Amino acid sequence: MAPPPAVPEADHQDDDDGIPEGTGVDLRVAVRRLKARNTAPGSDGLPGKAWVLASEALGPRLEGLLSACLERGQFPLRWKTGKLVLIRKPGRPADSPSAYRPVVLLDEVGKLFERVIANRLAEHLAGTGPDLAEHQFGFRKRRSTVDAIMRVRALTTGDAVARGGGDVLAVSLDIANAFNSMPWSCIREALRYHRVPTYLRRIVGDYLTDRAVIYPGRNGE
């Protein structure tokens, strides 16, 4: 697969635009995560386990490809295309649209590249910042849902609550379809606010463009 053509330079060219050498460490971490997952493949038909088995032989070539993508600031168009499948919900009539949950399957190699980018974003936020909020548990290394639950438990059983008495009220918000409803301009502005390096802003900006979904028609094609 040939590297994509370079995209125009983004704004804030006075920022540090250096790209860390190689993607080997990032790639190994991403491949380890593939080992723990058993998800359906995207439109290329290659499951994650196939990439795990081939990583030793194809690793250097894949690292070179991902490095070229980072340098050029382009997420391959092929990896932006998802395959739509409908999963039947139990207990719903088959002729009802609400009886099916749409799921978009992406190529595993594209998701591997996403993890490389996400790891670099997380490392930047933790090392350079400004970091994420102290009590944010999502998108944070070495933090889990269990940590969030323990934090809530500490708030409801602490000395201040015990002395004051009364009731504790918890409010839970679930943002439906968050990825699709978040304005991409807000994402770009957040990256600038957090002083994310220009090369990462370019690749994320390209990641958000020209995305597509394919689905089978009535004849199965």
PDB file of C-alpha atoms in Angstrom, residues 82-188:
ATOM      1  CA  GLY A  82     -17.128   1.019   7.737  1.00  0.00           C
ATOM      2  CA  LYS A  83     -19.363  -1.967   7.005  1.00  0.00           C
ATOM      3  CA  LEU A  84     -22.879  -1.634   8.385  1.00  0.00           C
ATOM      4  CA  VAL A  85     -24.503  -4.715   9.901  1.00  0.00           C
ATOM      5  CA  LEU A  86     -27.831  -5.000  11.696  1.00  0.00           C
ATOM      6  CA  ILE A  87     -28.062  -7.037  14.891  1.00  0.00           C
ATOM      7  CA  ARG A  88     -31.491  -8.332  15.824  1.00  0.00           C
ATOM      8  CA  LYS A  89     -32.710  -7.350  19.278  1.00  0.00           C
ATOM      9  CA  PRO A  90     -34.405 -10.182  21.175  1.00  0.00           C
ATOM     10  CA  GLY A  91     -38.132  -9.980  21.728  1.00  0.00           C
ATOM     11  CA  ARG A  92     -38.809  -7.453  18.955  1.00  0.00           C
ATOM     12  CA  PRO A  93     -40.931  -8.097  15.831  1.00  0.00           C
ATOM     13  CA  ALA A  94     -38.770  -8.749  12.782  1.00  0.00           C
ATOM     14  CA  ASP A  95     -40.612  -6.184  10.642  1.00  0.00           C
ATOM     15  CA  SER A  96     -39.983  -3.323  13.082  1.00  0.00           C
ATOM     16  CA  PRO A  97     -37.037  -0.973  12.403  1.00  0.00           C
ATOM     17  CA  SER A  98     -36.491  -0.686  16.158  1.00  0.00           C
ATOM     18  CA  ALA A  99     -35.847  -4.444  16.297  1.00  0.00           C
ATOM     19  CA  TYR A 100     -32.343  -3.978  14.922  1.00  0.00           C
ATOM     20  CA  ARG A 101     -29.250  -2.332  16.319  1.00  0.00           C
ATOM     21  CA  PRO A 102     -26.941  -0.903  13.644  1.00  0.00           C
ATOM     22  CA  VAL A 103     -23.237  -1.596  14.115  1.00  0.00           C
ATOM     23  CA  VAL A 104     -20.478  -0.273  11.869  1.00  0.00           C
ATOM     24  CA  LEU A 105     -17.484  -2.603  11.563  1.00  0.00           C
ATOM     25  CA  LEU A 106     -14.104  -1.053  10.752  1.00  0.00           C
ATOM     26  CA  ASP A 107     -10.980  -2.728   9.408  1.00  0.00           C
ATOM     27  CA  GLU A 108      -8.807  -3.961  12.270  1.00  0.00           C
ATOM     28  CA  VAL A 109      -5.648  -2.416  10.823  1.00  0.00           C
ATOM     29  CA  GLY A 110      -7.370   0.979  10.847  1.00  0.00           C
ATOM     30  CA  LYS A 111      -8.386   0.490  14.475  1.00  0.00           C
ATOM     31  CA  LEU A 112      -4.794  -0.445  15.248  1.00  0.00           C
ATOM     32  CA  PHE A 113      -3.688   2.905  13.802  1.00  0.00           C
ATOM     33  CA  GLU A 114      -6.393   4.629  15.866  1.00  0.00           C
ATOM     34  CA  ARG A 115      -4.840   3.133  19.006  1.00  0.00           C
ATOM     35  CA  VAL A 116      -1.410   4.406  17.993  1.00  0.00           C
ATOM     36  CA  ILE A 117      -2.848   7.919  17.653  1.00  0.00           C
ATOM     37  CA  ALA A 118      -4.883   7.643  20.869  1.00  0.00           C
ATOM     38  CA  ASN A 119      -1.821   6.485  22.830  1.00  0.00           C
ATOM     39  CA  ARG A 120       0.169   9.486  21.633  1.00  0.00           C
ATOM     40  CA  LEU A 121      -2.654  11.858  22.533  1.00  0.00           C
ATOM     41  CA  ALA A 122      -2.901  10.361  26.028  1.00  0.00           C
ATOM     42  CA  GLU A 123       0.873  10.561  26.521  1.00  0.00           C
ATOM     43  CA  HIS A 124       0.882  14.211  25.469  1.00  0.00           C
ATOM     44  CA  LEU A 125      -1.966  15.128  27.816  1.00  0.00           C
ATOM     45  CA  ALA A 126      -0.317  13.370  30.755  1.00  0.00           C
ATOM     46  CA  GLY A 127       3.186  14.674  30.054  1.00  0.00           C
ATOM     47  CA  THR A 128       2.671  18.155  28.601  1.00  0.00           C
ATOM     48  CA  GLY A 129      -0.956  19.024  29.122  1.00  0.00           C
ATOM     49  CA  PRO A 130      -2.929  20.726  30.286  1.00  0.00           C
ATOM     50  CA  ASP A 131      -3.963  17.280  31.451  1.00  0.00           C
ATOM     51  CA  LEU A 132      -7.536  16.057  31.619  1.00  0.00           C
ATOM     52  CA  ALA A 133      -9.622  16.697  34.728  1.00  0.00           C
ATOM     53  CA  GLU A 134      -8.433  14.874  37.826  1.00  0.00           C
ATOM     54  CA  HIS A 135     -11.744  13.074  38.256  1.00  0.00           C
ATOM     55  CA  GLN A 136     -12.089  11.994  34.619  1.00  0.00           C
ATOM     56  CA  PHE A 137     -11.664   8.237  34.326  1.00  0.00           C
ATOM     57  CA  GLY A 138     -12.299   7.675  30.624  1.00  0.00           C
ATOM     58  CA  PHE A 139      -9.369   8.017  28.201  1.00  0.00           C
ATOM     59  CA  ARG A 140      -6.922   7.755  31.102  1.00  0.00           C
ATOM     60  CA  LYS A 141      -4.186   5.201  31.574  1.00  0.00           C
ATOM     61  CA  ARG A 142      -4.322   3.010  34.660  1.00  0.00           C
ATOM     62  CA  ARG A 143      -7.880   4.115  35.433  1.00  0.00           C
ATOM     63  CA  SER A 144     -10.956   1.969  35.050  1.00  0.00           C
ATOM     64  CA  THR A 145     -14.666   1.813  35.749  1.00  0.00           C
ATOM     65  CA  VAL A 146     -13.825   0.218  39.096  1.00  0.00           C
ATOM     66  CA  ASP A 147     -11.803   3.315  40.043  1.00  0.00           C
ATOM     67  CA  ALA A 148     -14.780   5.530  39.192  1.00  0.00           C
ATOM     68  CA  ILE A 149     -17.092   3.378  41.327  1.00  0.00           C
ATOM     69  CA  MET A 150     -14.663   3.493  44.245  1.00  0.00           C
ATOM     70  CA  ARG A 151     -14.509   7.287  43.929  1.00  0.00           C
ATOM     71  CA  VAL A 152     -18.301   7.546  44.123  1.00  0.00           C
ATOM     72  CA  ARG A 153     -18.335   5.150  47.059  1.00  0.00           C
ATOM     73  CA  ALA A 154     -15.770   7.269  48.886  1.00  0.00           C
ATOM     74  CA  LEU A 155     -17.897  10.372  48.357  1.00  0.00           C
ATOM     75  CA  THR A 156     -20.988   8.686  49.762  1.00  0.00           C
ATOM     76  CA  THR A 157     -19.331   7.070  52.781  1.00  0.00           C
ATOM     77  CA  GLY A 158     -16.798   9.734  53.772  1.00  0.00           C
ATOM     78  CA  ASP A 159     -16.609  11.474  57.128  1.00  0.00           C
ATOM     79  CA  ALA A 160     -18.176  14.685  55.796  1.00  0.00           C
ATOM     80  CA  VAL A 161     -21.265  12.806  54.637  1.00  0.00           C
ATOM     81  CA  ALA A 162     -21.451  10.811  57.864  1.00  0.00           C
ATOM     82  CA  ARG A 163     -21.295  13.964  60.012  1.00  0.00           C
ATOM     83  CA  GLY A 164     -23.792  15.911  57.933  1.00  0.00           C
ATOM     84  CA  GLY A 165     -26.333  13.150  57.565  1.00  0.00           C
ATOM     85  CA  GLY A 166     -29.057  13.441  54.968  1.00  0.00           C
ATOM     86  CA  ASP A 167     -29.243  11.872  51.529  1.00  0.00           C
ATOM     87  CA  VAL A 168     -26.783  11.603  48.663  1.00  0.00           C
ATOM     88  CA  LEU A 169     -28.063  12.194  45.144  1.00  0.00           C
ATOM     89  CA  ALA A 170     -26.225  10.835  42.088  1.00  0.00           C
ATOM     90  CA  VAL A 171     -27.014  12.113  38.598  1.00  0.00           C
ATOM     91  CA  SER A 172     -26.002  10.003  35.593  1.00  0.00           C
ATOM     92  CA  LEU A 173     -25.948  11.415  32.065  1.00  0.00           C
ATOM     93  CA  ASP A 174     -25.771   9.232  28.971  1.00  0.00           C
ATOM     94  CA  ILE A 175     -25.031  11.180  25.782  1.00  0.00           C
ATOM     95  CA  ALA A 176     -26.621   9.240  22.949  1.00  0.00           C
ATOM     96  CA  ASN A 177     -24.640   8.970  19.726  1.00  0.00           C
ATOM     97  CA  ALA A 178     -21.871  11.092  21.233  1.00  0.00           C
ATOM     98  CA  PHE A 179     -19.281  10.627  18.473  1.00  0.00           C
ATOM     99  CA  ASN A 180     -21.642  11.604  15.668  1.00  0.00           C
ATOM    100  CA  SER A 181     -23.236  14.503  17.554  1.00  0.00           C
ATOM    101  CA  MET A 182     -20.006  16.158  18.740  1.00  0.00           C
ATOM    102  CA  PRO A 183     -19.137  19.075  16.410  1.00  0.00           C
ATOM    103  CA  TRP A 184     -15.779  18.295  14.857  1.00  0.00           C
ATOM    104  CA  SER A 185     -14.829  21.962  15.123  1.00  0.00           C
ATOM    105  CA  CYS A 186     -15.005  21.540  18.922  1.00  0.00           C
ATOM    106  CA  ILE A 187     -12.650  18.565  18.718  1.00  0.00           C
ATOM    107  CA  ARG A 188     -10.135  20.567  16.691  1.00  0.00           C
TER     108      ARG A 188
END
